[in-house]
Amino acid sequence: MHRPRRLRRSPALRNLVRETQLSVHDFVLPLFVSEKLDERRPIASMPGGFQLPIKQIADEARRAQDLGLQAVLLFGIPEHKDEQASSAHAEDGVVQTALRAIKPKCPNLITITDVCLCEYMSHGHCGVTRIDGDHFHVLNDESVELLVKTALSHAAAGAEIVAPSDMMDGRIGAIREALDAGGFEQIGIMSYAAKFASTFYGPFREAAESPPQFGDRRSYQMDPSNGNEALREAALDVDEGADILMVKPALPYLDVLWRVHERFGKPTAVYHVSGEYAMVKSAVEKGILDERTAVFEIMTALKRAGADVIVTYWARELAQWLRE
Ligand SMILES: [Zn+2]
């Protein structure tokens, strides 16, 4: 007779043999900074989430650092959008300005920046588009050129890690090469290696004001059905110089997360996305779930499945709960 329950008899025994432990260092806090705001604005579809004006971003980053968090992921909402995403790579763009404000107040905080074009394009797609009659195309290499300019401008403004989330082919190599040539060889790349065309991004589009005005993103983001393809995408990014590989979303893709982590042995990140967050929040509001235990269970599952880095809208709460 085997008796595995022997080691579950008391909290101390369970603590002794626990395999997965969460730490405040596991988490990255996404922050949405807007050029259009004077006061913070709640995001209706993400309870507890908000967009920040530029003048508040440094204090908010400081609060994150004081809670013990080590890293933030910045998303920008520009005043001006056009068909060349010119504000994405402007020296005085919203993310660039936010970085310059954060650095002096939080010298030890890791600043990661989202590198994409959708928030800056009038049509809301992640790249340069061309319309032929009823069809639209997102042009790969033209988009990569703008992504490279954007990543360089973030590095110049003080980003420590750039995180391309667009899913264009070849962008990791192009960004790595440009960073090295520009003297930014110490700036890291966290690639959204396997980013799936997911319905769980819904609330984010309100947060980042980036819904596509026509069509969808399935010609560049991945088909949720494909796990082997995710490994091929990750292999390309490793080859092109990615430092951290990300899988997004999180819970519906635990198998992909595990495979990427096992196959490449690189630091692996996962993004627990807005829809996943909103589902739990909504269940909590209805009294169906206890927030804290649900969040701990989810985050533990992500770490157990191979996540070294977890991007989550609960990062602040987790930092507080882990102290108690
Ligand atoms: Zn995008």
Tab-separated table of C-alpha atoms and ligand atoms in Angstrom:
chain	number	residue	atom	x	y	z
A	1	MET	CA	0.000	0.000	0.000
A	2	HIS	CA	1.367	3.402	-0.989
A	3	ARG	CA	0.225	6.307	1.153
A	4	PRO	CA	0.878	9.673	-0.621
A	5	ARG	CA	-1.486	11.285	1.907
A	6	ARG	CA	1.213	10.901	4.588
A	7	LEU	CA	2.838	14.098	3.287
A	8	ARG	CA	-0.427	16.035	3.152
A	9	ARG	CA	-1.340	15.687	6.810
A	10	SER	CA	-0.279	19.116	8.055
A	11	PRO	CA	0.505	22.560	6.652
A	12	ALA	CA	4.164	22.046	7.602
A	13	LEU	CA	4.404	18.742	5.726
A	14	ARG	CA	2.705	20.278	2.700
A	15	ASN	CA	5.081	23.240	2.842
A	16	LEU	CA	8.030	20.871	3.074
A	17	VAL	CA	7.276	19.107	-0.192
A	18	ARG	CA	5.680	21.928	-2.187
A	19	GLU	CA	7.142	21.986	-5.708
A	20	THR	CA	6.057	25.405	-6.939
A	21	GLN	CA	6.465	28.619	-4.922
A	22	LEU	CA	5.347	32.026	-6.122
A	23	SER	CA	7.542	35.059	-5.575
A	24	VAL	CA	6.915	38.742	-6.165
A	25	HIS	CA	9.817	38.535	-8.615
A	26	ASP	CA	7.749	36.355	-10.945
A	27	PHE	CA	5.378	39.137	-11.925
A	28	VAL	CA	5.347	41.957	-14.451
A	29	LEU	CA	2.732	44.709	-14.167
A	30	PRO	CA	1.259	46.088	-17.414
A	31	LEU	CA	0.652	49.858	-17.363
A	32	PHE	CA	-1.393	51.809	-19.893
A	33	VAL	CA	-0.224	55.385	-20.352
A	34	SER	CA	-2.260	57.841	-22.396
A	35	GLU	CA	-1.321	61.116	-23.988
A	36	LYS	CA	-4.970	62.115	-24.070
A	37	LEU	CA	-5.732	62.112	-20.356
A	38	ASP	CA	-5.310	64.550	-17.485
A	39	GLU	CA	-6.676	62.154	-14.871
A	40	ARG	CA	-6.615	58.385	-14.583
A	41	ARG	CA	-9.527	56.707	-16.323
A	42	PRO	CA	-10.983	53.342	-15.216
A	43	ILE	CA	-11.224	50.667	-17.899
A	44	ALA	CA	-14.832	49.493	-17.736
A	45	SER	CA	-14.207	45.985	-19.072
A	46	MET	CA	-11.278	45.375	-16.692
A	47	PRO	CA	-12.455	46.088	-13.134
A	48	GLY	CA	-9.601	47.631	-11.148
A	49	GLY	CA	-7.690	48.529	-14.330
A	50	PHE	CA	-7.089	52.079	-15.517
A	51	GLN	CA	-5.322	54.240	-18.068
A	52	LEU	CA	-2.878	56.774	-16.673
A	53	PRO	CA	-1.965	60.266	-17.806
A	54	ILE	CA	1.733	60.779	-18.513
A	55	LYS	CA	2.088	63.024	-15.454
A	56	GLN	CA	1.082	60.121	-13.150
A	57	ILE	CA	3.103	57.345	-14.748
A	58	ALA	CA	6.298	57.823	-12.738
A	59	ASP	CA	4.417	57.795	-9.420
A	60	GLU	CA	2.500	54.680	-10.444
A	61	ALA	CA	5.728	52.942	-11.433
A	62	ARG	CA	7.231	53.994	-8.114
A	63	ARG	CA	4.267	52.489	-6.247
A	64	ALA	CA	4.846	49.219	-8.121
A	65	GLN	CA	8.514	49.268	-7.155
A	66	ASP	CA	7.653	50.028	-3.527
A	67	LEU	CA	5.382	46.976	-3.491
A	68	GLY	CA	8.417	44.905	-4.426
A	69	LEU	CA	7.636	44.472	-8.118
A	70	GLN	CA	10.688	44.527	-10.349
A	71	ALA	CA	9.247	45.095	-13.789
A	72	VAL	CA	6.512	46.959	-15.635
A	73	LEU	CA	5.329	46.546	-19.221
A	74	LEU	CA	4.352	49.841	-20.835
A	75	PHE	CA	1.621	50.300	-23.418
A	76	GLY	CA	1.092	53.714	-24.980
A	77	ILE	CA	-2.095	55.402	-26.156
A	78	PRO	CA	-1.160	58.294	-28.437
A	79	GLU	CA	-3.040	61.480	-29.151
A	80	HIS	CA	-2.412	61.113	-32.861
A	81	LYS	CA	-2.923	58.047	-35.077
A	82	ASP	CA	-2.167	57.746	-38.786
A	83	GLU	CA	-1.417	55.117	-41.422
A	84	GLN	CA	2.343	55.101	-40.761
A	85	ALA	CA	2.108	54.844	-36.962
A	86	SER	CA	4.346	57.914	-36.751
A	87	SER	CA	3.728	58.447	-33.028
A	88	ALA	CA	4.999	54.917	-32.309
A	89	HIS	CA	8.581	55.890	-33.088
A	90	ALA	CA	8.503	59.631	-32.365
A	91	GLU	CA	11.189	60.805	-29.964
A	92	ASP	CA	8.496	62.571	-27.921
A	93	GLY	CA	5.973	59.723	-28.282
A	94	VAL	CA	3.898	58.652	-25.302
A	95	VAL	CA	5.996	55.612	-24.326
A	96	GLN	CA	9.273	57.452	-24.893
A	97	THR	CA	8.088	60.343	-22.688
A	98	ALA	CA	6.828	57.925	-20.034
A	99	LEU	CA	10.200	56.122	-19.960
A	100	ARG	CA	12.057	59.383	-19.430
A	101	ALA	CA	9.710	60.227	-16.551
A	102	ILE	CA	10.002	56.807	-14.894
A	103	LYS	CA	13.777	56.350	-15.017
A	104	PRO	CA	14.862	59.023	-12.506
A	105	LYS	CA	12.173	57.982	-9.991
A	106	CYS	CA	12.686	54.220	-10.313
A	107	PRO	CA	16.281	53.528	-11.286
A	108	ASN	CA	16.010	49.841	-10.302
A	109	LEU	CA	12.732	49.065	-12.009
A	110	ILE	CA	12.957	47.025	-15.215
A	111	THR	CA	11.108	48.913	-17.930
A	112	ILE	CA	9.747	46.666	-20.657
A	113	THR	CA	7.966	48.278	-23.583
A	114	ASP	CA	5.349	46.853	-25.868
A	115	VAL	CA	6.567	47.269	-29.432
A	116	CYS	CA	3.638	47.224	-31.817
A	117	LEU	CA	1.904	49.557	-34.206
A	118	CYS	CA	-1.786	48.857	-33.602
A	119	GLU	CA	-2.291	51.580	-30.972
A	120	TYR	CA	-0.691	54.089	-33.348
A	121	MET	CA	-2.348	53.102	-36.626
A	122	SER	CA	-5.610	54.807	-37.599
A	123	HIS	CA	-6.905	51.401	-38.775
A	124	GLY	CA	-5.819	49.540	-35.615
A	125	HIS	CA	-3.823	46.769	-37.298
A	126	CYS	CA	-0.372	45.780	-36.062
A	127	GLY	CA	1.321	46.674	-39.341
A	128	VAL	CA	1.190	48.706	-42.531
A	129	THR	CA	-1.897	47.753	-44.531
A	130	ARG	CA	-2.760	47.808	-48.198
A	131	ILE	CA	-6.312	47.483	-49.431
A	132	ASP	CA	-7.064	45.716	-52.736
A	133	GLY	CA	-10.793	45.867	-53.423
A	134	ASP	CA	-12.444	43.742	-50.736
A	135	HIS	CA	-9.167	42.423	-49.356
A	136	PHE	CA	-6.666	43.986	-47.047
A	137	HIS	CA	-3.093	42.875	-46.522
A	138	VAL	CA	-0.807	43.580	-43.614
A	139	LEU	CA	2.562	44.106	-45.268
A	140	ASN	CA	5.300	42.279	-43.428
A	141	ASP	CA	8.618	43.872	-44.303
A	142	GLU	CA	7.256	47.433	-44.408
A	143	SER	CA	5.856	46.846	-40.931
A	144	VAL	CA	9.156	45.433	-39.643
A	145	GLU	CA	10.914	48.665	-40.677
A	146	LEU	CA	8.555	50.684	-38.466
A	147	LEU	CA	8.846	48.185	-35.603
A	148	VAL	CA	12.629	48.517	-35.730
A	149	LYS	CA	12.367	52.317	-35.541
A	150	THR	CA	9.963	51.988	-32.632
A	151	ALA	CA	12.206	49.580	-30.702
A	152	LEU	CA	15.229	51.834	-31.244
A	153	SER	CA	13.358	54.889	-29.990
A	154	HIS	CA	12.307	52.984	-26.853
A	155	ALA	CA	15.885	51.904	-26.220
A	156	ALA	CA	17.079	55.476	-26.685
A	157	ALA	CA	14.491	56.644	-24.128
A	158	GLY	CA	15.674	54.123	-21.530
A	159	ALA	CA	13.760	50.860	-22.064
A	160	GLU	CA	15.681	47.872	-20.720
A	161	ILE	CA	13.737	45.270	-22.630
A	162	VAL	CA	11.662	45.708	-25.777
A	163	ALA	CA	8.754	43.342	-26.335
A	164	PRO	CA	7.587	43.049	-29.952
A	165	SER	CA	3.968	41.832	-29.930
A	166	ASP	CA	3.101	42.201	-33.619
A	167	MET	CA	3.873	38.683	-34.959
A	168	MET	CA	5.489	39.928	-38.198
A	169	ASP	CA	8.074	37.519	-39.628
A	170	GLY	CA	11.730	38.383	-39.113
A	171	ARG	CA	11.188	41.253	-36.696
A	172	ILE	CA	13.267	39.825	-33.856
A	173	GLY	CA	16.375	39.530	-36.037
A	174	ALA	CA	15.840	42.971	-37.548
A	175	ILE	CA	15.367	44.586	-34.134
A	176	ARG	CA	18.383	42.755	-32.644
A	177	GLU	CA	20.594	43.875	-35.504
A	178	ALA	CA	19.449	47.494	-35.266
A	179	LEU	CA	19.845	47.590	-31.476
A	180	ASP	CA	23.389	46.230	-31.736
A	181	ALA	CA	24.288	48.661	-34.495
A	182	GLY	CA	22.875	51.533	-32.410
A	183	GLY	CA	24.993	50.736	-29.359
A	184	PHE	CA	22.117	49.083	-27.502
A	185	GLU	CA	23.606	45.606	-27.350
A	186	GLN	CA	22.617	45.332	-23.657
A	187	ILE	CA	18.936	45.963	-24.362
A	188	GLY	CA	16.989	42.702	-24.218
A	189	ILE	CA	14.203	41.376	-26.398
A	190	MET	CA	11.185	39.615	-24.948
A	191	SER	CA	9.496	38.241	-28.033
A	192	TYR	CA	5.844	37.411	-28.201
A	193	ALA	CA	6.953	34.188	-29.874
A	194	ALA	CA	3.604	32.435	-29.862
A	195	LYS	CA	0.806	34.969	-29.810
A	196	PHE	CA	-2.508	33.428	-30.715
A	197	ALA	CA	-5.459	35.141	-32.424
A	198	SER	CA	-7.521	34.871	-29.254
A	199	THR	CA	-10.954	36.041	-28.283
A	200	PHE	CA	-9.600	36.629	-24.769
A	201	TYR	CA	-7.987	39.932	-25.825
A	202	GLY	CA	-11.398	41.648	-25.862
A	203	PRO	CA	-11.064	43.963	-22.839
A	204	PHE	CA	-7.470	44.899	-23.763
A	205	ARG	CA	-8.728	46.588	-26.903
A	206	GLU	CA	-10.657	49.028	-24.764
A	207	ALA	CA	-7.630	49.471	-22.498
A	208	ALA	CA	-5.193	50.137	-25.351
A	209	GLU	CA	-7.764	51.690	-27.715
A	210	SER	CA	-6.565	49.414	-30.497
A	211	PRO	CA	-9.457	47.479	-32.060
A	212	PRO	CA	-8.962	46.919	-35.804
A	213	GLN	CA	-11.362	49.090	-37.794
A	214	PHE	CA	-11.815	46.322	-40.385
A	215	GLY	CA	-10.966	42.636	-40.675
A	216	ASP	CA	-9.236	40.678	-37.944
A	217	ARG	CA	-5.697	39.701	-36.955
A	218	ARG	CA	-5.737	36.090	-38.103
A	219	SER	CA	-3.346	36.695	-41.003
A	220	TYR	CA	-0.530	37.463	-38.570
A	221	GLN	CA	-1.426	36.135	-35.109
A	222	MET	CA	-1.400	32.351	-34.716
A	223	ASP	CA	-4.220	29.887	-35.191
A	224	PRO	CA	-5.250	28.616	-31.719
A	225	SER	CA	-5.257	25.069	-33.134
A	226	ASN	CA	-1.505	24.910	-33.728
A	227	GLY	CA	0.987	23.756	-31.119
A	228	ASN	CA	3.781	22.538	-33.407
A	229	GLU	CA	3.702	25.816	-35.286
A	230	ALA	CA	4.175	27.623	-31.961
A	231	LEU	CA	7.427	25.698	-31.510
A	232	ARG	CA	8.555	26.677	-35.005
A	233	GLU	CA	7.773	30.333	-34.267
A	234	ALA	CA	9.703	30.116	-31.005
A	235	ALA	CA	12.653	28.441	-32.752
A	236	LEU	CA	12.828	31.310	-35.248
A	237	ASP	CA	12.830	33.871	-32.453
A	238	VAL	CA	15.561	31.994	-30.563
A	239	ASP	CA	17.595	31.881	-33.742
A	240	GLU	CA	17.032	35.600	-34.374
A	241	GLY	CA	18.195	36.561	-30.888
A	242	ALA	CA	15.225	36.663	-28.512
A	243	ASP	CA	16.273	36.671	-24.842
A	244	ILE	CA	12.868	35.758	-23.406
A	245	LEU	CA	10.140	33.814	-25.220
A	246	MET	CA	6.533	34.623	-24.509
A	247	VAL	CA	3.328	32.658	-24.954
A	248	LYS	CA	0.037	34.585	-25.006
A	249	PRO	CA	-2.713	34.045	-23.761
A	250	ALA	CA	-2.038	31.889	-20.709
A	251	LEU	CA	-4.488	29.290	-19.374
A	252	PRO	CA	-5.869	28.068	-22.731
A	253	TYR	CA	-2.259	27.533	-23.910
A	254	LEU	CA	-0.581	25.790	-20.957
A	255	ASP	CA	0.514	22.947	-23.259
A	256	VAL	CA	2.294	25.429	-25.534
A	257	LEU	CA	3.906	27.145	-22.570
A	258	TRP	CA	5.190	23.811	-21.262
A	259	ARG	CA	6.509	22.735	-24.666
A	260	VAL	CA	8.284	26.045	-25.339
A	261	HIS	CA	9.863	25.968	-21.897
A	262	GLU	CA	10.983	22.336	-22.208
A	263	ARG	CA	12.190	22.565	-25.782
A	264	PHE	CA	14.295	25.710	-25.621
A	265	GLY	CA	15.270	26.044	-21.970
A	266	LYS	CA	15.166	29.827	-22.400
A	267	PRO	CA	13.560	32.196	-19.922
A	268	THR	CA	9.884	31.780	-20.736
A	269	ALA	CA	7.147	34.330	-20.160
A	270	VAL	CA	3.409	34.051	-20.279
A	271	TYR	CA	0.815	36.811	-20.573
A	272	HIS	CA	-2.330	36.215	-18.548
A	273	VAL	CA	-4.562	38.397	-20.698
A	274	SER	CA	-7.413	40.793	-20.118
A	275	GLY	CA	-10.222	38.366	-20.956
A	276	GLU	CA	-8.838	35.753	-18.593
A	277	TYR	CA	-8.630	38.448	-15.910
A	278	ALA	CA	-12.126	39.788	-16.606
A	279	MET	CA	-13.688	36.314	-16.398
A	280	VAL	CA	-12.362	35.758	-12.901
A	281	LYS	CA	-13.256	39.307	-11.814
A	282	SER	CA	-16.769	38.793	-13.022
A	283	ALA	CA	-17.092	35.470	-11.165
A	284	VAL	CA	-15.727	37.165	-8.027
A	285	GLU	CA	-18.262	40.005	-8.330
A	286	LYS	CA	-21.054	37.433	-8.557
A	287	GLY	CA	-19.772	35.643	-5.438
A	288	ILE	CA	-18.887	32.493	-7.411
A	289	LEU	CA	-15.121	32.517	-6.754
A	290	ASP	CA	-12.811	33.768	-4.027
A	291	GLU	CA	-10.424	36.134	-5.810
A	292	ARG	CA	-7.269	35.519	-3.858
A	293	THR	CA	-7.370	31.718	-3.896
A	294	ALA	CA	-8.386	31.688	-7.561
A	295	VAL	CA	-5.522	34.004	-8.522
A	296	PHE	CA	-2.969	32.009	-6.537
A	297	GLU	CA	-4.143	28.797	-8.170
A	298	ILE	CA	-3.918	30.305	-11.667
A	299	MET	CA	-0.472	31.826	-11.115
A	300	THR	CA	0.835	28.595	-9.571
A	301	ALA	CA	-0.447	26.673	-12.605
A	302	LEU	CA	1.371	29.042	-14.951
A	303	LYS	CA	4.614	28.711	-13.042
A	304	ARG	CA	4.252	24.920	-12.766
A	305	ALA	CA	3.747	24.819	-16.552
A	306	GLY	CA	7.091	26.529	-17.119
A	307	ALA	CA	6.580	30.283	-16.796
A	308	ASP	CA	9.607	32.119	-15.416
A	309	VAL	CA	7.924	35.481	-16.010
A	310	ILE	CA	4.191	36.128	-15.617
A	311	VAL	CA	2.594	39.276	-16.995
A	312	THR	CA	-0.585	39.844	-15.008
A	313	TYR	CA	-3.037	42.595	-14.106
A	314	TRP	CA	-2.976	41.188	-10.557
A	315	ALA	CA	0.737	41.918	-10.062
A	316	ARG	CA	0.085	44.619	-7.421
A	317	GLU	CA	-2.372	42.490	-5.454
A	318	LEU	CA	-0.053	39.477	-5.678
A	319	ALA	CA	2.819	41.534	-4.294
A	320	GLN	CA	0.629	42.533	-1.353
A	321	TRP	CA	-0.804	39.049	-0.756
A	322	LEU	CA	2.637	37.454	-0.853
A	323	ARG	CA	3.752	39.775	1.965
A	324	GLU	CA	0.884	38.802	4.260
B	1	ZN	ZN	-0.532	45.113	-32.168
